[in-house]
mmCIF file of C-alpha atoms in Angstrom:
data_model
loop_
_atom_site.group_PDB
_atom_site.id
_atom_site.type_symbol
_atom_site.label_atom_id
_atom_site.label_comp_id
_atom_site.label_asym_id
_atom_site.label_seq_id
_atom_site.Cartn_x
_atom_site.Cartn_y
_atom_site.Cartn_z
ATOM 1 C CA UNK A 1 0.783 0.104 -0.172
ATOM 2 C CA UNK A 2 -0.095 3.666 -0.520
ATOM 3 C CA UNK A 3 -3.858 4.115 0.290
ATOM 4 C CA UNK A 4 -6.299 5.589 -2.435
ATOM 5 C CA UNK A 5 -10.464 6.248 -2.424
ATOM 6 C CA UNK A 6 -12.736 7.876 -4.652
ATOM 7 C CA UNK A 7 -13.978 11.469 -3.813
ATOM 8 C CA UNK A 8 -17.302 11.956 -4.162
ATOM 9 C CA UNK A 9 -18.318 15.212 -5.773
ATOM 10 C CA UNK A 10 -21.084 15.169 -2.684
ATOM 11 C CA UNK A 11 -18.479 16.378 -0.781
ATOM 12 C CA UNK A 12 -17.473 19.824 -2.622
ATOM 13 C CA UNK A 13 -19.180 23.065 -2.298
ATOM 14 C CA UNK A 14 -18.621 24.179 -5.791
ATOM 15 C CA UNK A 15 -21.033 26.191 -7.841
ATOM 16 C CA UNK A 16 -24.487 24.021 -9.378
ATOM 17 C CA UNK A 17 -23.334 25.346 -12.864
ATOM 18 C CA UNK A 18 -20.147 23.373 -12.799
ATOM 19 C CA UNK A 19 -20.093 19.922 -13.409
ATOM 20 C CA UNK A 20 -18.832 17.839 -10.832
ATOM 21 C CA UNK A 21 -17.412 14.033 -11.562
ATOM 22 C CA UNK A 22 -16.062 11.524 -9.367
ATOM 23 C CA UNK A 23 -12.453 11.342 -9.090
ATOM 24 C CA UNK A 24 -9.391 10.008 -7.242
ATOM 25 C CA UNK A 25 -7.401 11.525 -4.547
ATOM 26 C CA UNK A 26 -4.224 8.866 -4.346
ATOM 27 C CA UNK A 27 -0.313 8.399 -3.192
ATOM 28 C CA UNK A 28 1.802 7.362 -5.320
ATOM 29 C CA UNK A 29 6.061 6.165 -5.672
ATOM 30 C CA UNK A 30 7.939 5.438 -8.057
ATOM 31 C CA UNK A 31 11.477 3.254 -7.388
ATOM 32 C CA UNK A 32 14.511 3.904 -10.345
ATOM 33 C CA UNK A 33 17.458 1.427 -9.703
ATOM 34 C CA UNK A 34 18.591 -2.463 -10.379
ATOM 35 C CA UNK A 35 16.684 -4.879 -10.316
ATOM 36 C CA UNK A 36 17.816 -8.838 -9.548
ATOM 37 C CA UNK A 37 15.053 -11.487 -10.515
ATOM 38 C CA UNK A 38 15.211 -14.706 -9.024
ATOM 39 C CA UNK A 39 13.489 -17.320 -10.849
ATOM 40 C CA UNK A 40 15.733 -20.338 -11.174
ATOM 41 C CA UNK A 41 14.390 -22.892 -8.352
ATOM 42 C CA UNK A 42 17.208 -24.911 -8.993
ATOM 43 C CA UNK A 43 19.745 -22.226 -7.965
ATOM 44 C CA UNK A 44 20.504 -21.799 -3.778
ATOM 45 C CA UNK A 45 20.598 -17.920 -4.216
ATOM 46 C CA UNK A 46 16.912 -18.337 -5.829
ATOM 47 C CA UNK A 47 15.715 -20.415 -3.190
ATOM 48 C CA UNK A 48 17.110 -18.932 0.049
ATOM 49 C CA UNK A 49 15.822 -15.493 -1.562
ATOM 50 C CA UNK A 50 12.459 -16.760 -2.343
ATOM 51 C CA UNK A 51 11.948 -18.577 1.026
ATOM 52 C CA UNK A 52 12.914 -15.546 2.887
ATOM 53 C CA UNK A 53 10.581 -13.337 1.644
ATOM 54 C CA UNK A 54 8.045 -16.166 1.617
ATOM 55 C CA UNK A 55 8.767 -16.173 5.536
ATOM 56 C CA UNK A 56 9.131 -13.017 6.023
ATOM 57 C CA UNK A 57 5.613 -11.788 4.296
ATOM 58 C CA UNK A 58 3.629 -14.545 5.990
ATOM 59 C CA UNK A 59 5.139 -13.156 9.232
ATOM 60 C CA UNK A 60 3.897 -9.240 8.733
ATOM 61 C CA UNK A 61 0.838 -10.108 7.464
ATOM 62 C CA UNK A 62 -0.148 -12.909 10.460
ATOM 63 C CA UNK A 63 0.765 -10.457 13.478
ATOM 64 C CA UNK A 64 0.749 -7.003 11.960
ATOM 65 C CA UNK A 65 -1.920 -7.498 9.664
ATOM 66 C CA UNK A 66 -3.886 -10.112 11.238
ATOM 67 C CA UNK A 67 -2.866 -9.838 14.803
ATOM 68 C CA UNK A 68 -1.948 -13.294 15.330
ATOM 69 C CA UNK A 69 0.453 -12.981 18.232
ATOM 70 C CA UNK A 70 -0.529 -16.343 20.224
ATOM 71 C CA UNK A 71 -0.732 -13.384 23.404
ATOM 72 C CA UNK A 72 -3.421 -12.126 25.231
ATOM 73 C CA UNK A 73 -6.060 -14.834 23.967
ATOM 74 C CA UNK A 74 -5.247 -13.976 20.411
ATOM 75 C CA UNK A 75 -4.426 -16.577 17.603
ATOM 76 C CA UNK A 76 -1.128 -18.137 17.130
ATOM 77 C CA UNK A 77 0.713 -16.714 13.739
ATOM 78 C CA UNK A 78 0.937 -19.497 10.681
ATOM 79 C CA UNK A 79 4.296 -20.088 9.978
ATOM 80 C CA UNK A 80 5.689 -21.108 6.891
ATOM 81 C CA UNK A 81 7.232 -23.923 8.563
ATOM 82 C CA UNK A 82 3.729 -25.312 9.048
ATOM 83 C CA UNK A 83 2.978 -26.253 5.766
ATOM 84 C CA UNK A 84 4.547 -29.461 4.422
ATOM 85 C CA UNK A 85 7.781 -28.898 3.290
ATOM 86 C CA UNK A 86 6.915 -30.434 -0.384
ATOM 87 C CA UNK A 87 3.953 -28.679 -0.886
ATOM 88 C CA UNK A 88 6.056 -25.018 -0.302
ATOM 89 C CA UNK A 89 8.781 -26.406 -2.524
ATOM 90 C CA UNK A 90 6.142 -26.587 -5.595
ATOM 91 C CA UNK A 91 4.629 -23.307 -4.494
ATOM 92 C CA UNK A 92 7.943 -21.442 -4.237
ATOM 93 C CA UNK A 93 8.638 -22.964 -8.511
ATOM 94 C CA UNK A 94 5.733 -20.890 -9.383
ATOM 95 C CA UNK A 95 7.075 -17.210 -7.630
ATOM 96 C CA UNK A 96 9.494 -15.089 -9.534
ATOM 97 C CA UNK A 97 11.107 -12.751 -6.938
ATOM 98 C CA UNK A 98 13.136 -8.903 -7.242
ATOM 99 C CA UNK A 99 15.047 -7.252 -5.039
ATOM 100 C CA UNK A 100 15.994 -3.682 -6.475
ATOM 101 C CA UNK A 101 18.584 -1.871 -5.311
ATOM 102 C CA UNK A 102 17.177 1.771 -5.135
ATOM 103 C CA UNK A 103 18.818 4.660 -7.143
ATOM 104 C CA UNK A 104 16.088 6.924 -5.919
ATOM 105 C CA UNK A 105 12.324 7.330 -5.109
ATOM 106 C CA UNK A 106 9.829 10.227 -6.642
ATOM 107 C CA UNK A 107 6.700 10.529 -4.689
ATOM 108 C CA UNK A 108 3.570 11.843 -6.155
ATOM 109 C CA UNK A 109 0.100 12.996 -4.260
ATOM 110 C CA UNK A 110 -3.069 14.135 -5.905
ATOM 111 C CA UNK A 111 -4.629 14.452 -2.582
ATOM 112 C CA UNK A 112 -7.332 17.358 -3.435
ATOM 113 C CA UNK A 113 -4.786 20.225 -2.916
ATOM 114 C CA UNK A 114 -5.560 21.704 -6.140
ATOM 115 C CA UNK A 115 -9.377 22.732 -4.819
ATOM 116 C CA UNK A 116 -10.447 26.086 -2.755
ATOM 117 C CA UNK A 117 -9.981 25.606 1.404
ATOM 118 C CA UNK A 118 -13.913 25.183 1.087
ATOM 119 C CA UNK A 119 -13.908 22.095 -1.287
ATOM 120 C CA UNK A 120 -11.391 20.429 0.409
ATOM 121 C CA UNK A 121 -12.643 20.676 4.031
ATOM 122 C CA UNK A 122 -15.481 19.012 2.407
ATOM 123 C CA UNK A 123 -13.387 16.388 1.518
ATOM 124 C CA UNK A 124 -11.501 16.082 4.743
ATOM 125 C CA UNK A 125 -15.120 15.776 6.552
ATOM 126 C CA UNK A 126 -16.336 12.817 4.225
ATOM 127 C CA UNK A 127 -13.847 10.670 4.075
ATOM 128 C CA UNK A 128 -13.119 10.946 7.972
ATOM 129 C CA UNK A 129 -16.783 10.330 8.424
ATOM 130 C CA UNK A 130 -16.592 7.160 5.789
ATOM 131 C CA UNK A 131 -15.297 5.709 9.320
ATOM 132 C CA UNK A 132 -12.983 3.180 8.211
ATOM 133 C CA UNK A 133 -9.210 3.300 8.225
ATOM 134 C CA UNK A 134 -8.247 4.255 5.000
ATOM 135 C CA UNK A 135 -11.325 7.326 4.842
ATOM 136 C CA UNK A 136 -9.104 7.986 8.729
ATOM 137 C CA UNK A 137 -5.988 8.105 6.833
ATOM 138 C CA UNK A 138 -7.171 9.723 3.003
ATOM 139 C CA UNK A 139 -8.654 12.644 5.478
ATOM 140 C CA UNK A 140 -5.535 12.956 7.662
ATOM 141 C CA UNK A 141 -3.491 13.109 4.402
ATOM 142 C CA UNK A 142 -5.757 15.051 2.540
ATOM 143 C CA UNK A 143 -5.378 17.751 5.519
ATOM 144 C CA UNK A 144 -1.437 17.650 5.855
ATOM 145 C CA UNK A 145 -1.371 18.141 1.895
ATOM 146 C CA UNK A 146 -3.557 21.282 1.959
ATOM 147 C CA UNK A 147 -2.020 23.002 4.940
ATOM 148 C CA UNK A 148 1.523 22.279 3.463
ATOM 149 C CA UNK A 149 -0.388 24.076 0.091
ATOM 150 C CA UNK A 150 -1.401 27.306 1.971
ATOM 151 C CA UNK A 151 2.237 27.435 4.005
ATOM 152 C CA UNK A 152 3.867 27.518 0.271
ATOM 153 C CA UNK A 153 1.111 30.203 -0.716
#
């Protein structure tokens, strides 16, 4: 997931005559190819799929996301394999899965590049003083975006 906050017109040094909104500084992608659906829980392809990424998702998010890694005094990860066997089975009937198979990817930032150096080192200093990850990472990007901007002027 591509991380997106509001910019607060605080934040920008522009003139008091002009009006200044809220808006949304974002990153975006967009994926062109094939796509294979797997719905049919009586099919094996459909069910291997679907338990897969079942696994699979339950794993990132318990250590990576969570940091359930059973080390250092932390929490051991869930595992699918917990759960009773019947009660994933009914789950897994109600989740339609796709896989695409990528053509290509177009990216798209609106990351405050379009304002003066001024504005936008306003921006950079209130969303890296929000002080959460995602004002960390909005800044950072925010930065990268408007120095790549003044390279290309």
């Amino acid at each position: 997931m591509f991380p997106e906050l509001k910019l607060y017109q605080k934040w920008q040094i522009k003139p008091p005559a002009v009006a200044l909104v809220p808006t949304w500084n974002y990153a975006a992608v967009q994926a062109y190819g094939r796509a294979k659906i797997y719905w049919d829980h009586k099919s094996e392809e459909s069910v291997n799929f679907l338990s897969k990424q079942i696994s699979d998702l339950s794993e990132h998010a318990e250590t990576s996301i969570m940091g359930y890694t059973g080390t250092d005094d932390k929490q051991k990860s869930w595992k699918v394999s917990d759960a009773p066997e019947r009660f994933v089975e009914l789950l897994q009937k109600n989740i339609i899965g796709i896989e695409i198979t990528l053509d290509r990817l177009e990216g798209k930032f609106k990351m405050s590049q379009e304002m003066s150096e001024g504005d936008r080192q306003g921006v950079i200093d209130g969303f890296a003083n929000i002080g959460t990850d995602v004002g960390r990472t909005i800044s950072e990007i925010v930065k990268e975006r408007g120095d790549l901007k003044v390279s290309q002027s």
